Coordinates of C-alpha atoms and ligand atoms in Angstrom, one line a residue:
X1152 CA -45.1 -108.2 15.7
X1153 CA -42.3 -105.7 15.4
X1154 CA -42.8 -101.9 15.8
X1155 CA -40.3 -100.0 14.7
X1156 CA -38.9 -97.7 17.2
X1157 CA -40.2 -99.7 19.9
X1158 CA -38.1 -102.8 19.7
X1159 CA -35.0 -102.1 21.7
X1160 CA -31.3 -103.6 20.6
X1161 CA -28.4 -104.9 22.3
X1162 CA -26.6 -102.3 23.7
X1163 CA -23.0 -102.0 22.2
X1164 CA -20.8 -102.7 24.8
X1165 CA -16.7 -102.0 24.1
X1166 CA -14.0 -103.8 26.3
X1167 CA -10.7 -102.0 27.0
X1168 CA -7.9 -101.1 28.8
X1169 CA -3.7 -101.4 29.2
X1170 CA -2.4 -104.5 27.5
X1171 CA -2.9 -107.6 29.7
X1172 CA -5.2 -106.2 32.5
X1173 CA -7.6 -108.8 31.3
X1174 CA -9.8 -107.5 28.5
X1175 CA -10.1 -111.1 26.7
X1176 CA -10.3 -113.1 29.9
X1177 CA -13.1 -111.1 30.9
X1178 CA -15.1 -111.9 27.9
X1179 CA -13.7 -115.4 27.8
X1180 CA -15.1 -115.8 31.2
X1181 CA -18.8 -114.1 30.4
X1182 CA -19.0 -116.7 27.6
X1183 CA -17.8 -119.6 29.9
X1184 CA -20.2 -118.8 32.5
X1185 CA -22.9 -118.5 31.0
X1186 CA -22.1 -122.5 28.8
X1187 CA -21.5 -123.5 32.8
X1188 CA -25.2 -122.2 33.6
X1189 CA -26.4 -124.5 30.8
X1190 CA -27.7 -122.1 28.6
X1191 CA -25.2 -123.6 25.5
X1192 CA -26.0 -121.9 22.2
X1193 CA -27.5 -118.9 23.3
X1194 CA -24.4 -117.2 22.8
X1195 CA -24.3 -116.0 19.4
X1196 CA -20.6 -114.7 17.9
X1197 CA -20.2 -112.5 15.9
X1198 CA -17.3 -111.0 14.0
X1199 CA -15.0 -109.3 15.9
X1200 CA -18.1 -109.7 18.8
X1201 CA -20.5 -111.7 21.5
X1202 CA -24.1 -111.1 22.0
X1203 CA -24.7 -112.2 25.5
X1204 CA -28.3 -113.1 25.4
X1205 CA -30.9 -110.9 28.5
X1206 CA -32.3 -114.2 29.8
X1207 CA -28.3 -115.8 30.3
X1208 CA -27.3 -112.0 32.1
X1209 CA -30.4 -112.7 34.2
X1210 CA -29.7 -115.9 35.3
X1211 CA -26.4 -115.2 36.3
X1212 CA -27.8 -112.2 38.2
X1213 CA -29.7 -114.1 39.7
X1214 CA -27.8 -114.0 43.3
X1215 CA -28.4 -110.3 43.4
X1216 CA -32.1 -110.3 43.2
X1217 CA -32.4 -109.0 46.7
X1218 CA -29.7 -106.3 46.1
X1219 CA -29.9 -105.2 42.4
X1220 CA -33.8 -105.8 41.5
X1221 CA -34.3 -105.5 37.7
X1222 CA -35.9 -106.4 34.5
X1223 CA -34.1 -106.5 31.5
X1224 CA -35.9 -105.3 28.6
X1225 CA -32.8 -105.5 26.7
X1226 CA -32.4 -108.4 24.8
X1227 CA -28.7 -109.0 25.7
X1228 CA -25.7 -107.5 25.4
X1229 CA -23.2 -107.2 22.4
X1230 CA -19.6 -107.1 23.7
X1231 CA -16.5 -106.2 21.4
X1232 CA -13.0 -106.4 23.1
X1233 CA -10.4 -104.5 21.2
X1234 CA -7.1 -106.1 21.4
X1235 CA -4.3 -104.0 20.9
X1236 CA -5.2 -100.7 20.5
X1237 CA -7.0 -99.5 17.3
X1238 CA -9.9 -100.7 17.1
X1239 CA -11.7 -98.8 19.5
X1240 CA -10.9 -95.5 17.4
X1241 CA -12.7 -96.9 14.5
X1242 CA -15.8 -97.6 16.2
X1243 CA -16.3 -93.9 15.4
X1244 CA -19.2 -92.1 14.3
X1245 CA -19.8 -88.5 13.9
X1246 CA -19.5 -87.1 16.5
X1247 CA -18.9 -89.9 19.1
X1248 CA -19.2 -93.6 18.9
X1249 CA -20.8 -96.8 17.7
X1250 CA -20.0 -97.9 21.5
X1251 CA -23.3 -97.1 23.7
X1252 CA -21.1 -98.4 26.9
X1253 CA -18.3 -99.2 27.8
X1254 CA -16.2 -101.5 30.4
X1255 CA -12.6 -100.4 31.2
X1256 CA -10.7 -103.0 32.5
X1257 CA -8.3 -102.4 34.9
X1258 CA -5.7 -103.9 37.3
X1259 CA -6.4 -103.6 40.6
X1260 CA -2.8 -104.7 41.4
X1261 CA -1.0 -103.0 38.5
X1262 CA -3.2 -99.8 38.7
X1263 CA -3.7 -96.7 35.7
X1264 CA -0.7 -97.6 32.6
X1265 CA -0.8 -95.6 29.8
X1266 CA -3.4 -97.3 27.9
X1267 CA -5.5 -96.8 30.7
X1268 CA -5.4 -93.5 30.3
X1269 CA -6.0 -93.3 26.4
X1270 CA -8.6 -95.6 26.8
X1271 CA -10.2 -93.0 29.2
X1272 CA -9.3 -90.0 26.9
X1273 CA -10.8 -91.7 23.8
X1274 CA -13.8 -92.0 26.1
X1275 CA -14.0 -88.7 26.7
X1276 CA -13.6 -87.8 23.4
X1277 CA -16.7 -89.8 22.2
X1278 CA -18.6 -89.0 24.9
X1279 CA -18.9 -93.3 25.7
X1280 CA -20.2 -93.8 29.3
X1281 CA -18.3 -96.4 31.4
X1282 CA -18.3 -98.4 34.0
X1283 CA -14.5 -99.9 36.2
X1284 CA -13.6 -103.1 36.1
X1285 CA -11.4 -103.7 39.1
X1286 CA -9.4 -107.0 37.7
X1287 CA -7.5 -109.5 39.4
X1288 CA -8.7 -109.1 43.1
X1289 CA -7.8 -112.7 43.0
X1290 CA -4.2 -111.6 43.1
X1291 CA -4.5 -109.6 46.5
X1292 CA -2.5 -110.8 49.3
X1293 CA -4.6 -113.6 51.4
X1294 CA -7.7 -113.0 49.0
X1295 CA -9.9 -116.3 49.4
X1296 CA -11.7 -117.0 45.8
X1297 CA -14.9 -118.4 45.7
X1298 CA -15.5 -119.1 42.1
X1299 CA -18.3 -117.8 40.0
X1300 CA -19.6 -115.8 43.5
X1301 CA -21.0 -112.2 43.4
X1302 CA -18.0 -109.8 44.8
X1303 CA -20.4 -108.6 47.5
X1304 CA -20.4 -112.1 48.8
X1305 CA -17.0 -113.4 48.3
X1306 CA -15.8 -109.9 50.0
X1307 CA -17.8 -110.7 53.2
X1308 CA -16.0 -113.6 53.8
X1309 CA -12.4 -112.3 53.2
X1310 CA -10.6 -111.5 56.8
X1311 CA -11.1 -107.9 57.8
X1312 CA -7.2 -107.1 56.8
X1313 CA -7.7 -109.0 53.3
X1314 CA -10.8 -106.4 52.8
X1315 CA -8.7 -103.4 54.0
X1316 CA -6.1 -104.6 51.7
X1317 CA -8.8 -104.5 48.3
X1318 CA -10.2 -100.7 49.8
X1319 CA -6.4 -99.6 49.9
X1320 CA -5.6 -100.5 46.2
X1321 CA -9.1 -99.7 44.8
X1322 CA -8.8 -96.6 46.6
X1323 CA -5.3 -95.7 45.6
X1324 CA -4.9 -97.6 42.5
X1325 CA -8.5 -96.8 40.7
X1326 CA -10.8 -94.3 42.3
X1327 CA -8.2 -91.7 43.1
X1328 CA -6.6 -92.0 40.2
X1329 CA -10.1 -91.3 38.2
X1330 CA -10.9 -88.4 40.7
X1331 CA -7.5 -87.3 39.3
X1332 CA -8.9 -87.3 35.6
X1333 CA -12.0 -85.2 36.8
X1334 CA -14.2 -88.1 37.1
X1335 CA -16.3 -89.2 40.6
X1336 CA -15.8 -92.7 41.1
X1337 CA -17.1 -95.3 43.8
X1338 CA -17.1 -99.2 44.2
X1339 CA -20.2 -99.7 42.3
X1340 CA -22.6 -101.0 45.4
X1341 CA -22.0 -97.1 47.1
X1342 CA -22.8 -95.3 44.0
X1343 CA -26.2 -93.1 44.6
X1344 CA -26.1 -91.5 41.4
X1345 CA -24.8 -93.2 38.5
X1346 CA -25.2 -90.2 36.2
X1347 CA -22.9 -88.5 38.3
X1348 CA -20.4 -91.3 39.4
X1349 CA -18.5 -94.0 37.4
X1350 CA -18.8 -97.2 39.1
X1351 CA -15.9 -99.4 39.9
X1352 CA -16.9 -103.3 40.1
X1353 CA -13.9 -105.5 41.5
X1354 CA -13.7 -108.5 39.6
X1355 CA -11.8 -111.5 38.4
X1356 CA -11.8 -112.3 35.5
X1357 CA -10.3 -115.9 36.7
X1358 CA -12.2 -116.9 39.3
X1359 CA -15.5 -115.0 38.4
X1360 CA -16.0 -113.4 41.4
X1361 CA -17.9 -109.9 40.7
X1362 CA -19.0 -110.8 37.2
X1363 CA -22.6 -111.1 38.3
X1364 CA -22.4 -107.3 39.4
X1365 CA -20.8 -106.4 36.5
X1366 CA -23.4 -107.5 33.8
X1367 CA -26.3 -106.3 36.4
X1368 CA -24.8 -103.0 36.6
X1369 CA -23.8 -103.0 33.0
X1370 CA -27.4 -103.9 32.1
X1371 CA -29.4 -101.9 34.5
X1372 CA -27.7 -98.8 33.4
X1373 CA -27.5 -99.6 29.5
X1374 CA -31.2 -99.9 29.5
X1375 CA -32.3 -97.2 32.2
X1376 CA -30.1 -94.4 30.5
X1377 CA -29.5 -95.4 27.0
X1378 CA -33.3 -96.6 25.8
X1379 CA -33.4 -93.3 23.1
X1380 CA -30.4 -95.0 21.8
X1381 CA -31.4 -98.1 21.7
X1382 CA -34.3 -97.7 19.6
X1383 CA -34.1 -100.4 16.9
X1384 CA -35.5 -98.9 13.4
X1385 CA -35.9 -102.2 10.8
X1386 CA -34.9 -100.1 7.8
X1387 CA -31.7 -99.5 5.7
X1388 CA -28.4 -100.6 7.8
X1389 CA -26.1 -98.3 9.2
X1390 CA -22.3 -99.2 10.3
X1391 CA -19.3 -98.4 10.7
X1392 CA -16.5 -100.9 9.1
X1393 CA -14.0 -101.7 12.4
X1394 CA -11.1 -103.8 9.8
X1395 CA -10.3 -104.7 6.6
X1396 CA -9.0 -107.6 5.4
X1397 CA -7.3 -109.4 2.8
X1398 CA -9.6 -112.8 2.6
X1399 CA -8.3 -115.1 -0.1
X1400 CA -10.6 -116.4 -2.8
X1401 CA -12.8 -112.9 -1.7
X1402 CA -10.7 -110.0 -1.8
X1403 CA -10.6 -107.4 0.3
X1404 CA -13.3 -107.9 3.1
X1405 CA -14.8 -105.7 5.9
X1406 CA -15.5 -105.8 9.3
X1407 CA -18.7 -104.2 10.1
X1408 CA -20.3 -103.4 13.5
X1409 CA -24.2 -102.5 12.3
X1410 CA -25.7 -100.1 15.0
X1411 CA -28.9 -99.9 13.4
X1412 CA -31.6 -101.4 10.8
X1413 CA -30.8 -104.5 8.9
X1414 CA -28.2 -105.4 6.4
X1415 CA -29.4 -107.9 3.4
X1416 CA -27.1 -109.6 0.5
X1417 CA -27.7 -107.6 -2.5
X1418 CA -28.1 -104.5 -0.5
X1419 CA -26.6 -101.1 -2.1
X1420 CA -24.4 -99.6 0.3
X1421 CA -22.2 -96.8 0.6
X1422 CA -18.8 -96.2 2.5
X1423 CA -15.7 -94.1 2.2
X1424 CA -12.1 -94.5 1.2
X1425 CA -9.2 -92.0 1.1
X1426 CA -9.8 -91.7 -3.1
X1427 CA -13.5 -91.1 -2.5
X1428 CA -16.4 -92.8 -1.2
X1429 CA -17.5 -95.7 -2.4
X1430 CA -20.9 -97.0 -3.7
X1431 CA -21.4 -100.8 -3.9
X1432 CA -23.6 -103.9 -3.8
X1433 CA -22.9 -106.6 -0.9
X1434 CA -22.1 -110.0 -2.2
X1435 CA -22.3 -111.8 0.9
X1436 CA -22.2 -111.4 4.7
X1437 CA -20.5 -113.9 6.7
X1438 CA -20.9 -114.7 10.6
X1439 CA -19.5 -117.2 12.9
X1440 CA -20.3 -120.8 12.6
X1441 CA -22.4 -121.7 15.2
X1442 CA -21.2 -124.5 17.6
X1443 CA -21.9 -126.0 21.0
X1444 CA -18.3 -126.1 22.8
X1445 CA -17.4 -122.0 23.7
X1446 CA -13.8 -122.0 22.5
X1447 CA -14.6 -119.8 19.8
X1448 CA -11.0 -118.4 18.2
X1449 CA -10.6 -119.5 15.3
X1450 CA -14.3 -120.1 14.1
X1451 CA -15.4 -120.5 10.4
X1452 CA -17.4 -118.7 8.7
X1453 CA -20.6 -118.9 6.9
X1454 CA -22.8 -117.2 4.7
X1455 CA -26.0 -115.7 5.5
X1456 CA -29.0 -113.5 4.1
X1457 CA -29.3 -110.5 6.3
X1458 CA -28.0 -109.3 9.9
X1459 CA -30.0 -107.0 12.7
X1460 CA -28.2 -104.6 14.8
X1461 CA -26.6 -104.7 16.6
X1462 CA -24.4 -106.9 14.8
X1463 CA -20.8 -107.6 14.2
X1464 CA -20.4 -108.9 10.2
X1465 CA -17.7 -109.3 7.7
X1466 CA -18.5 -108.4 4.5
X1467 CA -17.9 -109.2 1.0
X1468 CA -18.5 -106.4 -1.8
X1469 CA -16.4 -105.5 -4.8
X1470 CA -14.7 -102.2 -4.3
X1471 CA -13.5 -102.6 -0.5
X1472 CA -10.0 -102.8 -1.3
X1473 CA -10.0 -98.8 -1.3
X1474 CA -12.2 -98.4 1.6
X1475 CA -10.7 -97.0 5.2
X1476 CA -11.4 -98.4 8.6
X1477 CA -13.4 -96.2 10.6
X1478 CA -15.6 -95.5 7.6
X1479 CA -19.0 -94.9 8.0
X1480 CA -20.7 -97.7 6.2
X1481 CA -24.5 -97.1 5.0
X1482 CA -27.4 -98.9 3.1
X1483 CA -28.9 -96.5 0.6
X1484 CA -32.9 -97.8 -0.8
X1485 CA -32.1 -96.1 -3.9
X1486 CA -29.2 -95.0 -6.4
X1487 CA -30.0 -91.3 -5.9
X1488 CA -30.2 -92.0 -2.1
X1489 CA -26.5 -93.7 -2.2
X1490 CA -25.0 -90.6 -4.3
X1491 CA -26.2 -88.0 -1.6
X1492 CA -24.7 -90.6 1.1
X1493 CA -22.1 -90.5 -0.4
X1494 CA -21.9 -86.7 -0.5
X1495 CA -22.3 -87.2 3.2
X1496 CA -19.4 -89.7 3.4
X1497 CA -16.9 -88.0 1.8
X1498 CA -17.5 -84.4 3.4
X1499 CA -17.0 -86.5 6.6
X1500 CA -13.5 -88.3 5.7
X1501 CA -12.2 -84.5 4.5
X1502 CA -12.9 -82.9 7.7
X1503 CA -10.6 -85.5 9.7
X1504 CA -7.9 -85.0 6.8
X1505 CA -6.4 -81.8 7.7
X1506 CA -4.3 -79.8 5.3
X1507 CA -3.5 -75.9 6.7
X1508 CA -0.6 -73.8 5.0
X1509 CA 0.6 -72.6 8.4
X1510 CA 2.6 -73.9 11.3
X1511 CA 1.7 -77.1 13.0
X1512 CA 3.3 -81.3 13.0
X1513 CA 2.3 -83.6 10.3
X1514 CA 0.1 -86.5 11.8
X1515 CA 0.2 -90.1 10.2
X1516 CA -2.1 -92.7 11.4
X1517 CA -3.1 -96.1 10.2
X1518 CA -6.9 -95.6 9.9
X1519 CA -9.3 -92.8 10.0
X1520 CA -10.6 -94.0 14.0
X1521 CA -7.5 -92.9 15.0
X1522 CA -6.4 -90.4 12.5
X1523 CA -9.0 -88.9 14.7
X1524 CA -8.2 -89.7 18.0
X1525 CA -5.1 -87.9 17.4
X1526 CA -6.2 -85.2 16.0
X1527 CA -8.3 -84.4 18.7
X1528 CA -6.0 -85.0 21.5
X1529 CA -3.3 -83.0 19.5
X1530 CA -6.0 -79.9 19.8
X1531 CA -7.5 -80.4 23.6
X1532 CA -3.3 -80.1 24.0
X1533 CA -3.3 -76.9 22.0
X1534 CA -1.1 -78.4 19.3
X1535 CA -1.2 -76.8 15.8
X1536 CA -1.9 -79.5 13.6
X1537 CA -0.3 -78.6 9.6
X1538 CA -1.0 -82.1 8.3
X1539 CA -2.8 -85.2 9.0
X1540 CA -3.7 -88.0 6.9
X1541 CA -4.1 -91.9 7.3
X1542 CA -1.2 -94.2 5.5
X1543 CA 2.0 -94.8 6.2
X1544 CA 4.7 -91.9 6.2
X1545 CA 6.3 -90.9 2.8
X1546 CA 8.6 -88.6 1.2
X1547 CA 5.9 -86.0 1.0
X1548 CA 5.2 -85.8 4.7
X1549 CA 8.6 -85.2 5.2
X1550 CA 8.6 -82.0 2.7
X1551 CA 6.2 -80.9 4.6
X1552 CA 7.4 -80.7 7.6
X1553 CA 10.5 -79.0 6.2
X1554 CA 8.3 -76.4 5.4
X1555 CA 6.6 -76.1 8.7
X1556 CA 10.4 -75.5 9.9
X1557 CA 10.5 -72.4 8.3
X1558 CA 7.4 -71.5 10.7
X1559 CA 8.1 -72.8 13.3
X1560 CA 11.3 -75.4 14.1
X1561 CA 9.9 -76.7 17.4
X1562 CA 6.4 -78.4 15.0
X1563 CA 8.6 -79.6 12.7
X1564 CA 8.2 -83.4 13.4
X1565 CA 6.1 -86.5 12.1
X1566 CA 3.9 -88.0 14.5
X1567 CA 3.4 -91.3 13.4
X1568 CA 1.0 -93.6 14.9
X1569 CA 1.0 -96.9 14.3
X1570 CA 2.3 -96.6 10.5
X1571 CA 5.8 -97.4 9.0
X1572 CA 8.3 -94.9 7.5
X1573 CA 9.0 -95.5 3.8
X1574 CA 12.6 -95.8 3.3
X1575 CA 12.8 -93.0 1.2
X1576 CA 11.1 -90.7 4.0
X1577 CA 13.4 -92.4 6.5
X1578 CA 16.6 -90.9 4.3
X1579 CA 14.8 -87.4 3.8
X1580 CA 14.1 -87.3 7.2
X1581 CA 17.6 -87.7 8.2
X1582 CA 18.7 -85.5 5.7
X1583 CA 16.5 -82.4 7.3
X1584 CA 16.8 -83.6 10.5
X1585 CA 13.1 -84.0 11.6
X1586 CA 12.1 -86.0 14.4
X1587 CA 9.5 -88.9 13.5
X1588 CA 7.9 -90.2 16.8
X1589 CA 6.9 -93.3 16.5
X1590 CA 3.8 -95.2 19.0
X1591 CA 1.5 -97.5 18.8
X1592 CA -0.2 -95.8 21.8
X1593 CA -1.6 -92.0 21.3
X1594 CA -1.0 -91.2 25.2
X1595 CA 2.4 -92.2 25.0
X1596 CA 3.5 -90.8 21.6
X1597 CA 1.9 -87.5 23.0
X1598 CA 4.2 -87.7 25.7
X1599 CA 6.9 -88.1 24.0
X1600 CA 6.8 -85.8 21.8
X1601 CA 5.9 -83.0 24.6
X1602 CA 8.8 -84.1 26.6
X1603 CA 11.2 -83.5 23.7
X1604 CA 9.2 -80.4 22.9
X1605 CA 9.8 -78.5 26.8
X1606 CA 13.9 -80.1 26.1
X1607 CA 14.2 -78.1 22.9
X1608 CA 12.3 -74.9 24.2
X1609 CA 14.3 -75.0 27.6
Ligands
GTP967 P1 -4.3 -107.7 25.4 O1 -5.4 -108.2 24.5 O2 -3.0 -108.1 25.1 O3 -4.4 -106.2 25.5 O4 -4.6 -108.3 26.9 P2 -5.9 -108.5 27.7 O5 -6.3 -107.3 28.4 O6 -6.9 -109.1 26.8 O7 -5.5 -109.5 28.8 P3 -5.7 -111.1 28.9 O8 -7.2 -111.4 29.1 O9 -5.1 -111.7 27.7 O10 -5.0 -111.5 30.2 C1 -3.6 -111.3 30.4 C2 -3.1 -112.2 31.5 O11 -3.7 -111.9 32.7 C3 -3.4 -113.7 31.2 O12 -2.3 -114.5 31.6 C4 -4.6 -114.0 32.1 O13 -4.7 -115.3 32.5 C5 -4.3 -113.1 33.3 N1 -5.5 -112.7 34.0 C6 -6.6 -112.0 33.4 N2 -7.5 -111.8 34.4 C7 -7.1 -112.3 35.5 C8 -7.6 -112.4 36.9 O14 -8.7 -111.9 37.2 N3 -6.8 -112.9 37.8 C9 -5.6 -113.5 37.5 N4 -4.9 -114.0 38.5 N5 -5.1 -113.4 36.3 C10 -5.8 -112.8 35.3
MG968 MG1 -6.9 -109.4 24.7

């Protein structure tokens, strides 16, 4: 039988990382491995995720008994990757993240990039512990690949210069660039305390060499420091919506990532939008079909009764067409208990929504994961912050940041991430000459606008 609060969850496992440093193949790979060690099936999708069952991480653990001896009481693993950007930031919660762990892919070759280091600053933020992936050590010069291999054994039968070669760059291109950020970092099999130390496991994603480490390390510490978390309560859902979108025939849909309890058809539930929260009943939850070959992109749909976290679901209620990604999404047992969530809701989508009369930028951003993102890098930087609100940027922004000139002419920009300018805006904005910075990555908008903030002070 099932005891609540015994029962332990898949830990929630987020893949990122710079653009093309292998995020996809990674996950790609984890699923193809596991079809090649005949265990077909077991790997369930999800939307917008993977669950990785504990008996196929075992088994392809398998050839580090002797070095990494555990027992997974986990039942798997749920991995999301997050192409792009965005997504991550939505998989807020208050106060940190719907993420338990993290994997932040990077390439060995190509080293930190600017994603890398928003990934790492989002991590921060949230408080998500991580673990390195050191990609692409099949690209090192004279690297041997023995596919599907543990790194510890492929690396022992690299030449001694081809070794040197991978210390140099994982050195150089990884550890001392964490040690940089204020982290302690170590190739993963040197690590004494992983509390202390982030662990960096060369990989590739290509061949598979180092994947077994990965998920052993992954798994070992998910369920040796994350068990309080992983507590799985069967009651009323809880969630946080990672998407919307547009579904013909169904309007307005959701993607949900449920961290806890259990979501049913029918269910009352309770999320938030930028007019207010939202209270209404689901119509139907939809999850991957499943099938036996692993290429898995486009996958139908189909309907089903209820979902356990941790899960990744789209669903179908009335209403979501004024609902916000990043919204916390709940279940509510009763009509009083939805009005006082939503109470709870809204008081949490105000607080990221800044409005101040004094000086400070005006912040647009397309969702309320990283309306907050910026707003909290914009403070760790000491930024005044006058306005900041999710859509895209209008007229009104504009005015006021024509009125934060008056305070003070070097805040007197838009910060726009990953929005458009309205026309209208784009003319007023001229008109009053105020600078609208435009990126799709936080770091790098950041960046931008400080550089043009020391010119103008200079
Ligand atoms: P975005 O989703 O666009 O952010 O990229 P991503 O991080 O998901 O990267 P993706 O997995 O799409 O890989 C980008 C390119 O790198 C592809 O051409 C992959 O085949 C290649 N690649 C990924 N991992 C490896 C690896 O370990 N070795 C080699 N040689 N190529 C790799
Ligand atoms: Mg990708």
């Amino acid at each position: 039988g099932k005891q609540p609060g015994k029962r332990l969850r898949q830990p929630i496992v987020v893949v990122l990382g710079h653009v093309d440093h292998g995020k996809t193949t990674l996950l790609d790979k984890i699923r193809g491995t596991a079809v090649t060690a005949k265990e077909p099936g077991l790997i369930t999708q999800h939307v917008g995720a993977s669950v990785v069952p504990a008996s196929v991480i075992e088994r392809l653990a398998e050839p580090l008994k002797k070095i990494i001896p555990f027992k997974l009481i986990i039942p798997g693993l749920l991995f999301i990757d997050t192409p792009g950007h965005e997504l991550f930031s939505n998989l807020r919660r208050r106060g940190g993240s719907v993420a338990d762990f993290a994997i932040l892919v990077v390439d060995i070759n190509d080293g930190f990039q600017p994603q890398t280091y928003e990934s790492i600053e989002i991590l921060r933020q949230r408080r998500v512990p991580f673990v390195v992936a050191a990609n692409k050590i099949d690209k090192i010069p004279g690297w041997k690949p023995h596919p599907d291999t543990p790194f510890i054994i492929s690396y022992r039968q690299q030449a001694k210069w081809v070794q040197e070669e991978l210390e140099k760059k994982l050195w150089d291109n990884v550890i001392a660039k964490l040690y940089e950020l204020g982290f302690q970092a170590e190739r993963f099999d040197r690590v004494k305390d992983f509390t202390r130390t982030v662990a960096v496991v060369p990989i590739s994603a290509k061949t598979g060499e180092g994947i077994a480490e990965l998920l052993a390390v992954l798994a070992g510490l998910a369920q040796r420091y994350l068990q309080h978390r992983l507590r799985f309560a069967e009651g009323p859902a809880r969630g946080v919506i990672l998407e919307l979108r547009e579904q013909p025939g169904l309007g307005t849909t959701a993607d949900v990532i449920i961290y806890d309890g259990v979501l049913k058809r029918g269910d009352l539930i309770v999320t938030g939008g930028l007019e207010g929260p939202i209270i209404t009943r689901v119509r139907a939850l939809l999850m991957p079909k499943p099938l036996q070959e692993i290429r898995i992109a486009k996958r139908e749909l189909e309907p089903v009764g209820e979902v356990y976290a941790a899960a990744g679901v789209r669903v179908v209620a009335p209403e979501l067409e004024k609902a916000v990604a990043g919204a916390p999404l709940y279940v509510a047992t009763s009509e009083e208990e939805a009005k006082k969530l939503a109470e709870r809701v809204r008081q949490e989508i105000e607080a990221l929504r800044i409005k101040t009369e004094a000086e400070g930028v005006i912040v647009k951003a397309d969702t309320l994961g990283s309306l907050e993102a910026m707003v909290e890098a914009l403070r760790r930087r000491g930024i005044p912050i006058r306005y900041a609100d999710v859509g895209p940027v209008a007229k009104r922004d504009v005015i006021e940041a024509v009125a934060s000139k008056e305070i003070n002419k070097f805040y007197a920009v838009i910060l726009a991430f990953n929005v458009k300018t309205l026309p209208e805006a784009e003319e007023e904005a001229k008109k009053h000459e105020i600078p609208v910075f435009r990126h799709n990555v936080i770091y790098q908008l950041l960046e931008d606008f400080e550089k043009w903030y020391r010119e103008q002070t200079e």
